[in-house]
Coordinates of C-alpha atoms in Angstrom, one line a residue:
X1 CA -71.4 50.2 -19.3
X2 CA -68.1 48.8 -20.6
X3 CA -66.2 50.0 -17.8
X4 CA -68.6 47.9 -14.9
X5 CA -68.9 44.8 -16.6
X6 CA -64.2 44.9 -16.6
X7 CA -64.8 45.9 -12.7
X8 CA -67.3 43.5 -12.2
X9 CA -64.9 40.6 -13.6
X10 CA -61.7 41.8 -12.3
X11 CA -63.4 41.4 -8.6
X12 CA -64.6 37.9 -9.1
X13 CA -60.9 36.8 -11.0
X14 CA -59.2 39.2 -8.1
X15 CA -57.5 35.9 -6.3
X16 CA -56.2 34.6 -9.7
X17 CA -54.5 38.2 -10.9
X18 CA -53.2 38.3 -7.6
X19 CA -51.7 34.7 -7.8
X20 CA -50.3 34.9 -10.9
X21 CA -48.9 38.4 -10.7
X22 CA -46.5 36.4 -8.4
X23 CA -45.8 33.6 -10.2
X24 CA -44.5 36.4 -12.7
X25 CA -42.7 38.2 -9.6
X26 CA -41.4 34.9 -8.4
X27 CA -39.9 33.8 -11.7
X28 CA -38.6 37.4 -12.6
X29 CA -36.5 37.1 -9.0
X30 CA -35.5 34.0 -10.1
X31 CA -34.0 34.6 -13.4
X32 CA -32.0 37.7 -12.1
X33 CA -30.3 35.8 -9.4
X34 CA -29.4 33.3 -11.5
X35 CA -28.0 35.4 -14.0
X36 CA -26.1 37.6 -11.0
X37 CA -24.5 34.0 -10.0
X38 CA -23.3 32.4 -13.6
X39 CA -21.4 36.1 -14.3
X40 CA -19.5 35.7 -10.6
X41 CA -18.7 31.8 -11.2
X42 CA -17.0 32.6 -14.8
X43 CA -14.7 35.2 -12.7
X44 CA -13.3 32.5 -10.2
X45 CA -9.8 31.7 -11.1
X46 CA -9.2 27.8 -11.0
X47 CA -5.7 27.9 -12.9
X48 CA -3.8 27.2 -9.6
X49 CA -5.9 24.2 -8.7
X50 CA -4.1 20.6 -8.9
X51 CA -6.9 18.8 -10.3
X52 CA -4.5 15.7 -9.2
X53 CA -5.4 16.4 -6.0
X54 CA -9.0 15.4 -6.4
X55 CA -8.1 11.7 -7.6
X56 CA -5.8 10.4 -5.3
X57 CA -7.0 9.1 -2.1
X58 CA -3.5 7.9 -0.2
X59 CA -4.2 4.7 2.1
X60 CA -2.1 4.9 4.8
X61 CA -3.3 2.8 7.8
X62 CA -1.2 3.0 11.1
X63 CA -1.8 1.1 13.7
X64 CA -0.5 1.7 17.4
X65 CA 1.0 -1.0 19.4
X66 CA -1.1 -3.3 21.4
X67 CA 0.2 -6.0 22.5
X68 CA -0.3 -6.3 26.1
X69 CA 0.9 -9.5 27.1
X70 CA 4.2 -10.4 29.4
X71 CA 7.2 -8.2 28.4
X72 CA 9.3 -10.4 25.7
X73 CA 12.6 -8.8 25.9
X74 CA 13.7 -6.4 28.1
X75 CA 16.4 -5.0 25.7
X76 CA 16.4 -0.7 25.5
X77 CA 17.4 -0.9 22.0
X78 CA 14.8 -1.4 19.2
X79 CA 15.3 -3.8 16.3
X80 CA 13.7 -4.4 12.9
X81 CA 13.9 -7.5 10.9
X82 CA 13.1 -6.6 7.2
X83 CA 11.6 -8.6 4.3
X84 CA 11.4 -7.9 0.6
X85 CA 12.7 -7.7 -2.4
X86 CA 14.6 -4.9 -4.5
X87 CA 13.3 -1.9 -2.4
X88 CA 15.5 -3.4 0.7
X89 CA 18.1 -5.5 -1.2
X90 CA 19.2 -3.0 -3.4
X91 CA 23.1 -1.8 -1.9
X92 CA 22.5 -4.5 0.6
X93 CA 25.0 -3.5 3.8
X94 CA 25.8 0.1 2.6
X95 CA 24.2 3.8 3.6
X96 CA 22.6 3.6 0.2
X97 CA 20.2 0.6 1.8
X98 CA 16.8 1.1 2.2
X99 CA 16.7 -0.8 5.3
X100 CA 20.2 0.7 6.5
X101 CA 18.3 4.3 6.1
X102 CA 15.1 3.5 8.3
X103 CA 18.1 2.0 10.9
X104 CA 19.6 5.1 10.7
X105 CA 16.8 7.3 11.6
X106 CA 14.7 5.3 14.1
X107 CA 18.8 4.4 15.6
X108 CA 17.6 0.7 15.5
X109 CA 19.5 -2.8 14.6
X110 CA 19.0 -3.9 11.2
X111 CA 18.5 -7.4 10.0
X112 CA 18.0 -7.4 6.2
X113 CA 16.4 -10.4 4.7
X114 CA 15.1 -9.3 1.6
X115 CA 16.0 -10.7 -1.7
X116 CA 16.3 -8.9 -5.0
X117 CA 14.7 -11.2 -7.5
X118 CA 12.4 -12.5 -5.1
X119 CA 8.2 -11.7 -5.2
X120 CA 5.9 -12.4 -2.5
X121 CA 3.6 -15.2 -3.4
X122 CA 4.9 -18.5 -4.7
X123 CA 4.8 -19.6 -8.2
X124 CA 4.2 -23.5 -6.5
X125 CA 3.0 -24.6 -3.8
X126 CA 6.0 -26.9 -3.5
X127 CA 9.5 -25.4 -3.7
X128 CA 11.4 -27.4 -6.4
X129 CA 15.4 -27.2 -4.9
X130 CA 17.2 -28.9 -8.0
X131 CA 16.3 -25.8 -10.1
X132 CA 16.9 -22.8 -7.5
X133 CA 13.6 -22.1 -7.1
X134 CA 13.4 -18.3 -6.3
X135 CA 9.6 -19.7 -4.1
X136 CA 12.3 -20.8 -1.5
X137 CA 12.4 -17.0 -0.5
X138 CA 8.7 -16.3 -1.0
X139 CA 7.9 -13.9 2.1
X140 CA 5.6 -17.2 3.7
X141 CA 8.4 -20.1 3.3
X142 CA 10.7 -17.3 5.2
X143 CA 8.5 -16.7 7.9
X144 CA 7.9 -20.4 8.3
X145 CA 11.5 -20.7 9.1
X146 CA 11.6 -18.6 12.6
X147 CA 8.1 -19.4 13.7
X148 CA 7.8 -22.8 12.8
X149 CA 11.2 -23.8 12.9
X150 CA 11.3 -25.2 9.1
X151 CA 15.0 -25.5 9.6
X152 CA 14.4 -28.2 6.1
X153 CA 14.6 -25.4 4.1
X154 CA 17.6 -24.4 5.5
X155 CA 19.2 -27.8 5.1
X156 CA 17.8 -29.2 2.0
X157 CA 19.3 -26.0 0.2
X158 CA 22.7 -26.0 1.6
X159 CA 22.9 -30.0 0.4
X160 CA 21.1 -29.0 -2.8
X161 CA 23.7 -26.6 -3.8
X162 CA 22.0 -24.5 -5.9
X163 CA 21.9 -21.3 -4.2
X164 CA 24.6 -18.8 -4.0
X165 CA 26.6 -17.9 -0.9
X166 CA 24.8 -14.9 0.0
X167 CA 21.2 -16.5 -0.6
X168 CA 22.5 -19.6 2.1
X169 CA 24.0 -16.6 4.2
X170 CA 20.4 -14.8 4.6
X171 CA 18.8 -18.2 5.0
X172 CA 21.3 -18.9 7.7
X173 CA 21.1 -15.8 10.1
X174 CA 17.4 -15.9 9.5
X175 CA 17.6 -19.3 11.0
X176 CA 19.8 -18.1 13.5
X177 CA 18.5 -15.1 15.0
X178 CA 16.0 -15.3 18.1
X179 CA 13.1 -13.6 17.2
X180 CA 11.9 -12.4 20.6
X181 CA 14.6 -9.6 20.4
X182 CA 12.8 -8.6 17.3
X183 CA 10.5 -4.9 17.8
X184 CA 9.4 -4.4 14.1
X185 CA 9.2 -6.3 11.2
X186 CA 9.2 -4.4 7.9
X187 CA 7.8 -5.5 4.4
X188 CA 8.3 -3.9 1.2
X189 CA 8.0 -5.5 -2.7
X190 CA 7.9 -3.6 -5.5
X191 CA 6.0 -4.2 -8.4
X192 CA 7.8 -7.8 -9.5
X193 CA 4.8 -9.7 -8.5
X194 CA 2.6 -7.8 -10.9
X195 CA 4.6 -8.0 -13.7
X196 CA 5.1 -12.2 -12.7
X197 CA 1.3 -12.2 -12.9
X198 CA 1.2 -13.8 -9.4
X199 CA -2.7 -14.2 -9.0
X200 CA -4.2 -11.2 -6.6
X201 CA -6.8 -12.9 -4.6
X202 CA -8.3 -16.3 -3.5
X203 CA -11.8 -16.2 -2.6
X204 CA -12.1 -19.5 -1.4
X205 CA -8.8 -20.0 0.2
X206 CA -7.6 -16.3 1.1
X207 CA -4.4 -17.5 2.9
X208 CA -3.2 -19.4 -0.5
X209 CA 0.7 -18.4 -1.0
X210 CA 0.2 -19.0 -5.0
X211 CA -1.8 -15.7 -4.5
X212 CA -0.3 -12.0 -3.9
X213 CA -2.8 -11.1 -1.1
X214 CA -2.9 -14.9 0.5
X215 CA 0.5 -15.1 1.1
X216 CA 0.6 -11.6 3.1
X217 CA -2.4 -12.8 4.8
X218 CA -0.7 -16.4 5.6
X219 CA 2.5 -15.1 7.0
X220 CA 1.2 -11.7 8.9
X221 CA -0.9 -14.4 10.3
X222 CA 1.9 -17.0 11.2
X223 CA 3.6 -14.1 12.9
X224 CA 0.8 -12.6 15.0
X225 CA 0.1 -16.2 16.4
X226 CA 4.2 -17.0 17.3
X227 CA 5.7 -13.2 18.4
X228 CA 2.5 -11.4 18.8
X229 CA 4.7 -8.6 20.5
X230 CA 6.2 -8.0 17.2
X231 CA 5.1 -4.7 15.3
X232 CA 4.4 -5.8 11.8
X233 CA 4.3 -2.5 9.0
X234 CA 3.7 -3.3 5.6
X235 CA 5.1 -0.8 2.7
X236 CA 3.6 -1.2 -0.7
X237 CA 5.3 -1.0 -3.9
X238 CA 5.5 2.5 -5.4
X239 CA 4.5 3.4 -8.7
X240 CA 6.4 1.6 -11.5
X241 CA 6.4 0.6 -15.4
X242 CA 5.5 -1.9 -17.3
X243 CA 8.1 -2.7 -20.0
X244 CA 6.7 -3.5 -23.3
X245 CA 8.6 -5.9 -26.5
X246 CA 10.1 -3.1 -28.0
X247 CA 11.2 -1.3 -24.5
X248 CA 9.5 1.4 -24.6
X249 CA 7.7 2.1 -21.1
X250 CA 3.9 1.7 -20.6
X251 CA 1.8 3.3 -17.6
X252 CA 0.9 0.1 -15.1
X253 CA -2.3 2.2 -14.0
X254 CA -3.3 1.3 -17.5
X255 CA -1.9 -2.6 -18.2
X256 CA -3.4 -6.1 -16.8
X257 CA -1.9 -9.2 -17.5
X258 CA -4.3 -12.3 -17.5
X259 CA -6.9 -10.1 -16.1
X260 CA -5.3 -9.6 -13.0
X261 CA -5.7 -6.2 -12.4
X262 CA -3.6 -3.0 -12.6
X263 CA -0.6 -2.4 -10.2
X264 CA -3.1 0.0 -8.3
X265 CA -5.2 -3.2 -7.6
X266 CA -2.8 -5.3 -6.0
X267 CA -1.7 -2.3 -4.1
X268 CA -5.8 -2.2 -2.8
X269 CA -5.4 -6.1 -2.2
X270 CA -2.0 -5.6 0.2
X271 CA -4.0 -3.2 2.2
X272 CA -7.3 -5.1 2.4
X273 CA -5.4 -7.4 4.3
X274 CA -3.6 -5.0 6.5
X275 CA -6.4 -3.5 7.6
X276 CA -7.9 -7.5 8.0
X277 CA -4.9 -8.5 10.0
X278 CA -4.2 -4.7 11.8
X279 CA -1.3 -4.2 10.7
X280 CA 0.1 -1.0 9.5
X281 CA 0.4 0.0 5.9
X282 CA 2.3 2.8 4.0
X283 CA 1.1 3.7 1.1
X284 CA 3.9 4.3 -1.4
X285 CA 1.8 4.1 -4.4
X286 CA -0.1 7.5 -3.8
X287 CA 1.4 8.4 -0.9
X288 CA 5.5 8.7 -2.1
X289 CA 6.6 7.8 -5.5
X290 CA 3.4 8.2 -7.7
X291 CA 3.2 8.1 -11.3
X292 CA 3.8 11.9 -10.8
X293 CA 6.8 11.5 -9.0
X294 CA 8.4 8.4 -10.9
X295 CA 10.7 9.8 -13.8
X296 CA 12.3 11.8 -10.7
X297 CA 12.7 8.8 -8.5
X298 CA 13.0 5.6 -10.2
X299 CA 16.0 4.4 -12.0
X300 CA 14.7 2.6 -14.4
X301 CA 11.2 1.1 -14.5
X302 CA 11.3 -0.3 -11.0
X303 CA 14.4 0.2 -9.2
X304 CA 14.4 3.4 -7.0
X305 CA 17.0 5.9 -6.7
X306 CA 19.1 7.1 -3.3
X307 CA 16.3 10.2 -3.5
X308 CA 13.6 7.7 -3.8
X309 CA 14.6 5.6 -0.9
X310 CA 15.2 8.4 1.6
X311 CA 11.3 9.7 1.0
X312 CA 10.5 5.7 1.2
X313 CA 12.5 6.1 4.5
X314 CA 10.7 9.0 5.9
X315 CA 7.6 7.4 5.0
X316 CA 8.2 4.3 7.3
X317 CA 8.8 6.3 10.0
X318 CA 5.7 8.3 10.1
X319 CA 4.0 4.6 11.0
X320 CA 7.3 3.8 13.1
X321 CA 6.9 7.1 15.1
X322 CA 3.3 6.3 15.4
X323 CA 4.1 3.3 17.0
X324 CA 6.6 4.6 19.4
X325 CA 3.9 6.8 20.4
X326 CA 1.2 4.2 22.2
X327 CA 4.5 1.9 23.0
X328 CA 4.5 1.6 27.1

């Protein structure tokens, strides 16, 4: 009797056995397979992996050339005109030179403006002559004086005579030097306006020359709209140091002053505006000397060695050659 009344109820529970015999066969495949999968991921050998690699996005932006208006020049040889500070300055006139490197390889004329102790944005808006105001050779009030023709800057700092010879020299051939023979203009700073605290970014006013970004904007945009046949590339600063009070050397990555932002940030702002305005832009902060590569490259916490500048050289001419490459 027993046994009919168990047949009797499995037939009428038959679907539900069946169902949940398998849920239990579902589950059981389930577990195994997992199981089978963590023991082959804890064999996979990650030791040669450059985690590194994983956090560093480089920013390069090249640009090819498009100006398509009336030829300017018809000259066969190419010349740059180049703007900065340290990076291009340093062993002004020599083979060591930045600039004189980037001549050498893209066999081009050299015209080196930049200025050592110079940054990019002004301090001021005004420049204030009796004290040798280093805004004088702010990367805008340069530019002002070959589109423009601000020759006052010329003149009010020769009769000022506060300025060295060479500064008057630079100021002079600058002044001097026709422009529509000019192929390339090339930018580089280092990290000086950074650790001057120039301010990054003016929301309000984004061509404002008191600001790092505003005064790339303002002059990129001053040269588009008076040599637009010119080929502007813009090279950021590379990785650098922040110098604390008792000298020792503290990662930039890390520091803000006045809540300005890490070097990386202004670094982001500079190529914002190149890809606003574009205009190619070499990334040196990721893409050459990085805080990786900076105890090999960099002299001291800023200034780069002969090594550094011929990787800073190749670099330019990866955008140069891209040019050259869309150039009728």
């Amino acid at each position: 009797m027993f046994f009919f009344k168990l047949l009797s109820a499995l037939k009428r529970n038959l679907v539900h056995i069946v169902f949940l015999l398998l849920l239990i066969l579902i589950i059981g495949i389930i577990a195994v397979r997992l199981h089978a999968w963590d023991n082959s991921a804890s064999t996979v050998d990650l030791s040669d992996v450059d985690s590194s690699a994983f956090d560093r996005e480089v920013l390069d932006y090249f640009t090819p050339y498009t100006y398509d208006g009336d030829p300017v020049n018809d000259q066969e040889e190419t010349v740059i005109a180049f703007f900065g500070n340290s990076p291009f300055a340093d062993d002004y006139g020599t083979e060591d030179c930045l600039a004189e490197m980037i001549g050498e390889l893209a066999d081009a004329t050299v015209y080196n403006f930049a200025v050592a102790d110079s940054t990019l944005a002004c301090e001021n808006t005004e420049i204030e002559y009796v004290s040798g105001d280093r805004d004088l050779f702010g990367l805008y009030w340069l530019t002002t004086i070959f589109t423009v023709d601000n020759d006052h800057l010329v003149t009010t700092a020769e009769e000022i005579g506060y300025y060295s010879v060479e500064d008057l020299a630079k100021l002079s051939l600058l002044q001097n030097l026709d422009f529509t023979n000019v192929d390339i203009i090339a930018i580089m700073y280092d990290l000086s306006d950074y650790l001057a605290v120039r301010e990054m970014y003016d929301y309000e006013e984004t061509t404002n020359i008191t600001h790092f970004a505003g005064a790339l904007e303002a002059s990129i945009e001053l040269i588009q709209t008076y040599y637009p046949h010119i080929q502007i590339i813009v090279m950021s600063p590379t990785y650098g140091y922040v110098v604390a009070e008792d000298g020792s050397y503290q990662d930039s990555s890390q520091v803000t002053f006045e809540g300005e932002g890490t070097l990386g940030s202004y670094v982001q702002y500079e190529a914002d505006v190149c890809y606003k305005m574009f205009v190619s832009f070499v990334d040196n902060y990721y893409g050459t000397i990085s805080i990786e590569e900076a105890d090999e490259y960099l002299l001291d916490n800023q200034h780069i060695s002969v090594e550094g500048r011929e990787l800073l050289a190749e670099r330019f001419m990866e955008a140069y050659e891209y040019y050259l490459k869309y150039q009728s």
